[in-house]
mmCIF file with all atom_site columns, C-alpha atoms in Angstrom:
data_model
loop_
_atom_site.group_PDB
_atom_site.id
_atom_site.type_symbol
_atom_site.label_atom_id
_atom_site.label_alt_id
_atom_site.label_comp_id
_atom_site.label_asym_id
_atom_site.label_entity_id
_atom_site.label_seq_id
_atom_site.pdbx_PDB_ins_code
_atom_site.Cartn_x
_atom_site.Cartn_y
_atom_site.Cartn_z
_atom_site.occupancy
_atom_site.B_iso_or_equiv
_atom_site.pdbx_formal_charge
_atom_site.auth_seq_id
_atom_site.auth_comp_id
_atom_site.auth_asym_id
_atom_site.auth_atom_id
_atom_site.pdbx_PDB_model_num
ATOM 1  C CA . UNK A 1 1  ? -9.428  -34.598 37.095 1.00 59.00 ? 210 UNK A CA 1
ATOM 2  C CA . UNK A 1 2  ? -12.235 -31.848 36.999 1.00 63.00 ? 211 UNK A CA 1
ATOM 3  C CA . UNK A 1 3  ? -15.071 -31.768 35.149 1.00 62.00 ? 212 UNK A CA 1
ATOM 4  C CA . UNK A 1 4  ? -14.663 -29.395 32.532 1.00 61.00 ? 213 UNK A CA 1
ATOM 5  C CA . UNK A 1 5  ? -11.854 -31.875 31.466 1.00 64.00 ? 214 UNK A CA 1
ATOM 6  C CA . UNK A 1 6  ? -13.971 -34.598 31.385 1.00 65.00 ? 215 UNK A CA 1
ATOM 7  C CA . UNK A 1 7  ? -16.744 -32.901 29.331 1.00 68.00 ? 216 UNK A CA 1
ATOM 8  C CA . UNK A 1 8  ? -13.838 -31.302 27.140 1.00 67.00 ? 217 UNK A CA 1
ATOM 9  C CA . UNK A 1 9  ? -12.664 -34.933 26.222 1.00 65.00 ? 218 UNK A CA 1
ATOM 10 C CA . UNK A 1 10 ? -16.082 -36.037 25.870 1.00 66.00 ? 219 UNK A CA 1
ATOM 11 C CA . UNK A 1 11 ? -17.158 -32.929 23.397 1.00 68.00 ? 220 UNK A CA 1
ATOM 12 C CA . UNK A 1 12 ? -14.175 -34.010 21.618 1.00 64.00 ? 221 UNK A CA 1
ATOM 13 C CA . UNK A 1 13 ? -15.088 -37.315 21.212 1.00 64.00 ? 222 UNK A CA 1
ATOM 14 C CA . UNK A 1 14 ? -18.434 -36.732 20.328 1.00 64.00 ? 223 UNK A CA 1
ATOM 15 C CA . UNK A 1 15 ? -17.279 -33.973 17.174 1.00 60.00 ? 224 UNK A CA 1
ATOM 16 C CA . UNK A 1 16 ? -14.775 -36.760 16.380 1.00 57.00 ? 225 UNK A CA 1
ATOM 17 C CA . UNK A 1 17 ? -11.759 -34.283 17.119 1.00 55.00 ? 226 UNK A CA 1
ATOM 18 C CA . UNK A 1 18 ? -8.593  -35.827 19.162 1.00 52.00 ? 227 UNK A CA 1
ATOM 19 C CA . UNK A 1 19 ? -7.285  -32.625 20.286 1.00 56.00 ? 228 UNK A CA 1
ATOM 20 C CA . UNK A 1 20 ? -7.845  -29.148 21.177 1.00 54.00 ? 229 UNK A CA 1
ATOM 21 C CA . UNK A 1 21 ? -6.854  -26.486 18.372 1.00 50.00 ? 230 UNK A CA 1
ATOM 22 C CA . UNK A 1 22 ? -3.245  -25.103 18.782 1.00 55.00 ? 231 UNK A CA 1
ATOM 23 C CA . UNK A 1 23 ? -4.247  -21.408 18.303 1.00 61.00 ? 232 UNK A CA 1
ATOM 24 C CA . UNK A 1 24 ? -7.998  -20.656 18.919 1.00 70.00 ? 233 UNK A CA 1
ATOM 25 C CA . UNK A 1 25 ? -10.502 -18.530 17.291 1.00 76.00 ? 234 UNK A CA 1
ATOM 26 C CA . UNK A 1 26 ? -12.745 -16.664 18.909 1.00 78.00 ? 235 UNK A CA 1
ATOM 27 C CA . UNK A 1 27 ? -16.054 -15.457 18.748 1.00 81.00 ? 236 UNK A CA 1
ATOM 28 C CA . UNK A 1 28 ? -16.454 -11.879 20.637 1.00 78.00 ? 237 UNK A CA 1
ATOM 29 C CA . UNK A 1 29 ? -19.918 -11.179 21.741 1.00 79.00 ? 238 UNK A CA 1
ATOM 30 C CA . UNK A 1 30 ? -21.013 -8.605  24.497 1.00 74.00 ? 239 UNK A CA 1
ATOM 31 C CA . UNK A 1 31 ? -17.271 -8.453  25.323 1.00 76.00 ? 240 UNK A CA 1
ATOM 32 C CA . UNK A 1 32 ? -16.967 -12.109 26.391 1.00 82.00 ? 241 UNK A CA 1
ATOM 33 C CA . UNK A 1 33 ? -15.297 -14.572 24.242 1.00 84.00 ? 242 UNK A CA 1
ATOM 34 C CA . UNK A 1 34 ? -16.844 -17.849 22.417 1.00 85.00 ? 243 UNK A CA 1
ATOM 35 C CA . UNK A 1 35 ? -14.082 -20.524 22.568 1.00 86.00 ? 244 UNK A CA 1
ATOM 36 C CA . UNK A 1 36 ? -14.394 -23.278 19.575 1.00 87.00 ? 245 UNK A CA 1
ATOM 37 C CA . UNK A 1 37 ? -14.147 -26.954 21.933 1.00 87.00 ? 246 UNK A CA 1
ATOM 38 C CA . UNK A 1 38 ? -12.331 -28.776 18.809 1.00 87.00 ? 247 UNK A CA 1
ATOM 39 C CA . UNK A 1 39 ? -11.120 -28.352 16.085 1.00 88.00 ? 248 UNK A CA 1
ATOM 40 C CA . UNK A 1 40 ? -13.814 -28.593 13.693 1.00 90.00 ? 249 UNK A CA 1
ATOM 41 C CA . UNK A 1 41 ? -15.654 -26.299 15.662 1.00 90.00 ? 250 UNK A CA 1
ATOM 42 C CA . UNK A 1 42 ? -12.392 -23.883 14.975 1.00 90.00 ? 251 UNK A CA 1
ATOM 43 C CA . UNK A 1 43 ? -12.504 -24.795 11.409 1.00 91.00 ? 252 UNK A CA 1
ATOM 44 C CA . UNK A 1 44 ? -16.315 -23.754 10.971 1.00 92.00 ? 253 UNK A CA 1
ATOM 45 C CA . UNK A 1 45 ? -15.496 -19.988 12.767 1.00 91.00 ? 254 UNK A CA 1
ATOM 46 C CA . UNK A 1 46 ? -12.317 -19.590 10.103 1.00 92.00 ? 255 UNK A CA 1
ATOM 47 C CA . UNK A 1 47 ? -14.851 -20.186 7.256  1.00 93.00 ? 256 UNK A CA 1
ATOM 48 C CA . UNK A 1 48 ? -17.429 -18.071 8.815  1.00 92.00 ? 257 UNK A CA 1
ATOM 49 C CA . UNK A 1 49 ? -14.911 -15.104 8.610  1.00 90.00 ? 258 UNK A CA 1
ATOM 50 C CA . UNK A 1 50 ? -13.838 -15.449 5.313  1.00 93.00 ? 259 UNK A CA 1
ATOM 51 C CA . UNK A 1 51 ? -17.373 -16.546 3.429  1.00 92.00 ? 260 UNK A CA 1
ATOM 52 C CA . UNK A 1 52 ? -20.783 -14.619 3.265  1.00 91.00 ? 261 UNK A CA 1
ATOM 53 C CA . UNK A 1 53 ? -21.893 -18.125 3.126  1.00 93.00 ? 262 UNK A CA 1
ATOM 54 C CA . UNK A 1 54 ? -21.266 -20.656 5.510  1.00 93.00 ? 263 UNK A CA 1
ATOM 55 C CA . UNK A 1 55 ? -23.252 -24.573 5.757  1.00 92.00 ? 264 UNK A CA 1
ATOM 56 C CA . UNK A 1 56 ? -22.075 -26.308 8.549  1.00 91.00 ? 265 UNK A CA 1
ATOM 57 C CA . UNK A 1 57 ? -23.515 -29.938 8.431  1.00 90.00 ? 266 UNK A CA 1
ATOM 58 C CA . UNK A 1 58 ? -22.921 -32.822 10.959 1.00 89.00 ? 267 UNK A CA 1
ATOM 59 C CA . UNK A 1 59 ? -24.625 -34.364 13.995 1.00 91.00 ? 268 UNK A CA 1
ATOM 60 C CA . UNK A 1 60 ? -26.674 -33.029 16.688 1.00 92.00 ? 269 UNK A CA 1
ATOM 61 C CA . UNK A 1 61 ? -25.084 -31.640 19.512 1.00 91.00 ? 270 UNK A CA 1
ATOM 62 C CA . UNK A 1 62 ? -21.777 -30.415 17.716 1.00 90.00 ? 271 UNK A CA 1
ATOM 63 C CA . UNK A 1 63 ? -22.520 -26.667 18.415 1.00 91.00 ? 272 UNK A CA 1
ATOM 64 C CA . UNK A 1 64 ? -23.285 -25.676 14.634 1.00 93.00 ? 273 UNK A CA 1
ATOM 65 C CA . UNK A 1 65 ? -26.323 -23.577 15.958 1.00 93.00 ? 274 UNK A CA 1
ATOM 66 C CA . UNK A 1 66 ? -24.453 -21.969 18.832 1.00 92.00 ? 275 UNK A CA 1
ATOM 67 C CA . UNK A 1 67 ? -21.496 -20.781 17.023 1.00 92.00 ? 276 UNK A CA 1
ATOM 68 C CA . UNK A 1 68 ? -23.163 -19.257 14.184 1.00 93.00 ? 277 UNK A CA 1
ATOM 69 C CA . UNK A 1 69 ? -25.593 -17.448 16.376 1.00 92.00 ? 278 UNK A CA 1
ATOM 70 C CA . UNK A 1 70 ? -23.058 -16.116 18.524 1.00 91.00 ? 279 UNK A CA 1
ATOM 71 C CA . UNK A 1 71 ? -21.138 -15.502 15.536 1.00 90.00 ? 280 UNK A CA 1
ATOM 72 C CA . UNK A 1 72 ? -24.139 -13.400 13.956 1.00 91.00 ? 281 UNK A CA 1
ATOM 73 C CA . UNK A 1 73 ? -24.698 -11.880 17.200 1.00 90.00 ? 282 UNK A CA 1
ATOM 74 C CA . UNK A 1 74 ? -21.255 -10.306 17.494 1.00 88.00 ? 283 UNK A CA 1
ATOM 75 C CA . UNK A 1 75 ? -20.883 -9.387  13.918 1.00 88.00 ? 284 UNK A CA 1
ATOM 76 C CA . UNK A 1 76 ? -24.465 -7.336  13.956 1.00 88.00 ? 285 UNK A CA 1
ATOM 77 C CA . UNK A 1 77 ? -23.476 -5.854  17.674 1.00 85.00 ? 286 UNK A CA 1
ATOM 78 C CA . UNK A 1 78 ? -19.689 -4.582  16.636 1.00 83.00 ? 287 UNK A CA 1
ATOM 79 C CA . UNK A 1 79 ? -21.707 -3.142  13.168 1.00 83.00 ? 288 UNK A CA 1
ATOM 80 C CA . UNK A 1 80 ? -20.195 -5.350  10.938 1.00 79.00 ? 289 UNK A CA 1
#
């Protein structure tokens, strides 16, 4: 088993997702792609791109801060 597996299933665990989403958003930033690691993280991109006004609330760790900033930071590069 490697360990990206391992910290996959553990990430997953941790967000309180079973499984990896089937088709995955992406976040494009300085032409490299920001993978969601569940599907809540998935869920929170999807409402990024379709509200002005996004809260994402839940526990430490999850990657709320990470997504939206890379978010943010690849809307304001691509002039959005």
């Amino acid at each position: 088993m490697e360990y990206k597996s391992v910290q996959d299933a553990l990430d997953r665990a941790a967000d309180g997702s079973s499984e990896k989403p089937a088709k995955r958003e992406f976040i494009s930033v300085l032409s490299k792609a920001v993978y969601p690691k569940s599907n809540n993280q998935e869920a929170y991109i999807k409402a990024m791109n379709r509200s002005q006004i996004t809260f994402g609330i839940g526990p430490a760790g999850t990657g709320k801060t990470y997504l939206a900033v890379a978010y943010c930071l690849g809307e304001l590069l691509s002039g959005r």
